[in-house]
Short mmCIF file of C-alpha atoms in Angstrom, two decimals:
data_model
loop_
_atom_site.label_atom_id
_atom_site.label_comp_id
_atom_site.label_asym_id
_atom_site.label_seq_id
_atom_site.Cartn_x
_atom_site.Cartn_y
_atom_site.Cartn_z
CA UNK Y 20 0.00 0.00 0.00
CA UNK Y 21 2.61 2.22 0.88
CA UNK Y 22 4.57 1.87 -2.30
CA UNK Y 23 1.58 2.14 -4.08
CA UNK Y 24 1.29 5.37 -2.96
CA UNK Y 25 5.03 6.45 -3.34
CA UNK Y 26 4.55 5.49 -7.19
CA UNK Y 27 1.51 7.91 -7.11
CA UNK Y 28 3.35 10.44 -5.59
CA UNK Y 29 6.75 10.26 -8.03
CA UNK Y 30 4.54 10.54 -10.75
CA UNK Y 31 3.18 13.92 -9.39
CA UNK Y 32 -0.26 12.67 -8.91
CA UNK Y 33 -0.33 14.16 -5.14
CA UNK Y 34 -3.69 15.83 -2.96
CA UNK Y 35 -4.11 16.29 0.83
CA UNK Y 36 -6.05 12.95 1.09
CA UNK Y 37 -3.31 10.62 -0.44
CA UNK Y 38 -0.55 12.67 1.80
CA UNK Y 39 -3.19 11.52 4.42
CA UNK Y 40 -3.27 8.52 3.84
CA UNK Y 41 0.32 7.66 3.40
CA UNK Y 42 1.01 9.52 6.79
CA UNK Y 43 -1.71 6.70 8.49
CA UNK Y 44 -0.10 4.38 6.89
CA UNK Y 45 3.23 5.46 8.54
CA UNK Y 46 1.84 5.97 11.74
CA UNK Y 47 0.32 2.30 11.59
CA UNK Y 48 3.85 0.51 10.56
CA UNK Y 49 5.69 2.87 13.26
CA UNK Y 50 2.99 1.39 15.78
CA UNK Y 51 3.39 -2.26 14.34
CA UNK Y 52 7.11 -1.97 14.98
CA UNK Y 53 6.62 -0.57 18.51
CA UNK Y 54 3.83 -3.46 19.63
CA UNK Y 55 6.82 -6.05 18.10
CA UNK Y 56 9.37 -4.48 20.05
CA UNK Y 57 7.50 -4.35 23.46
CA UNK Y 58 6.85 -8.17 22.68
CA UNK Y 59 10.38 -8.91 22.45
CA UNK Y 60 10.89 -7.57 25.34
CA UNK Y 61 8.84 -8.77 27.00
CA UNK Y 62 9.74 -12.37 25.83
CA UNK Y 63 13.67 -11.66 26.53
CA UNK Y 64 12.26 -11.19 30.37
CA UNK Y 65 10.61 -14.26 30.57
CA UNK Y 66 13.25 -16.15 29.19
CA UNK Y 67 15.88 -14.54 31.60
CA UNK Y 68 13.13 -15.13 34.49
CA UNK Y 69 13.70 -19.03 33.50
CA UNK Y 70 17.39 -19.19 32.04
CA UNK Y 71 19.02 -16.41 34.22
CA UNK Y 72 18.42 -18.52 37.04
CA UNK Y 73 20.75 -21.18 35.51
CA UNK Y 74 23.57 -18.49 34.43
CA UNK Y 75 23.63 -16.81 37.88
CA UNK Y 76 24.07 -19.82 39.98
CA UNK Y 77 26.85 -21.09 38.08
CA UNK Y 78 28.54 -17.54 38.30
CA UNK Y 79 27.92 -17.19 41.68
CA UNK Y 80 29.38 -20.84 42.53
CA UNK Y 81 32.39 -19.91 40.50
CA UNK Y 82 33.00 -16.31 42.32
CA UNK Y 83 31.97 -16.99 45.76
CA UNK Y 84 34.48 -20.26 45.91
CA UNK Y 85 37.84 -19.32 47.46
CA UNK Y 86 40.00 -19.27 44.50
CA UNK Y 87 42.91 -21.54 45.89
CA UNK Y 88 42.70 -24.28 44.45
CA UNK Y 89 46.14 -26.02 44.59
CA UNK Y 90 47.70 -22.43 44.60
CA UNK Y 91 50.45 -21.85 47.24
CA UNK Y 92 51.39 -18.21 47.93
CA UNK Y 93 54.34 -17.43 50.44
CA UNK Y 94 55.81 -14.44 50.70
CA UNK Y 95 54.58 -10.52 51.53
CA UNK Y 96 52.95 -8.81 49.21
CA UNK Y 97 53.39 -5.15 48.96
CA UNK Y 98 51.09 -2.48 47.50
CA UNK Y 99 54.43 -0.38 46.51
CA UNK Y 100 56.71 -0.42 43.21
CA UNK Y 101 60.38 -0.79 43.86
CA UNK Y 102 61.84 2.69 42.52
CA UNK Y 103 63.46 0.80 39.04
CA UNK Y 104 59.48 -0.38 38.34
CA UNK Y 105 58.03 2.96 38.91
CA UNK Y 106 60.77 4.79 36.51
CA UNK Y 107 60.20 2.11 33.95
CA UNK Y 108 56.39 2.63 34.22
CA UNK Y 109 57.04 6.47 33.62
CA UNK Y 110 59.40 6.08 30.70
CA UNK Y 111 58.48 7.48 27.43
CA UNK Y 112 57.54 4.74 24.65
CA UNK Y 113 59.06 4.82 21.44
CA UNK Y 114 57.45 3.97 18.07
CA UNK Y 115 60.00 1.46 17.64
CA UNK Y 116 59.38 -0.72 20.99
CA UNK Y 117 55.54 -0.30 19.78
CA UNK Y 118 56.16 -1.81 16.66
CA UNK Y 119 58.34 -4.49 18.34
CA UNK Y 120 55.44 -5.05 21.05
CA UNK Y 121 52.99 -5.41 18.18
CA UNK Y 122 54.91 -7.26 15.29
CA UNK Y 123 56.49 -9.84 17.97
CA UNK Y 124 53.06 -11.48 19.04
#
């Protein structure tokens, strides 16, 4: 329908009532398009209601486990860079060591 009246309209065949009606027509796909997206949405919710479930237990197992499993640490660990790590974390970067960095993987 709306080509239809697209056609009519490229051929210069235009009045108030067919700029009407196209404009309903519009207005009826834009409304079409909302209604569909509301239903998606509303069918993305009710499968995370059922599914979620399933995803958040597993995450939840897997990040509220202590995390040593097998893993021995000894030693302190300090919250401070010796002074050589901090100047070599302030040191200017050169093109070439990024080239080097990126070519070398």
């Amino acid at each position: 329908m709306l080509k239809d009246i697209d056609i009519l309209i490229d051929e210069k065949k235009v009045d108030q009532e067919l700029l009407n009606k196209r404009m309903n027509v519009i207005n009826s796909i834009h409304d079409l398009e909302k209604l569909e997206a509301t239903e998606i949405a509303q069918k993305a919710k009710i499968k995370w209601s059922i599914e979620g479930d399933e995803n958040s237990k597993f995450f939840m197992e897997r990040f509220n486990s202590p995390c040593s499993y097998g893993l021995m640490l000894e030693g302190e660990f300090s919250n401070k860079l010796r002074a050589d790590q901090s100047i070599d974390l302030e040191s200017n970067v050169t093109i070439e060591e990024i080239k080097k960095a990126v070519w070398d993987c």
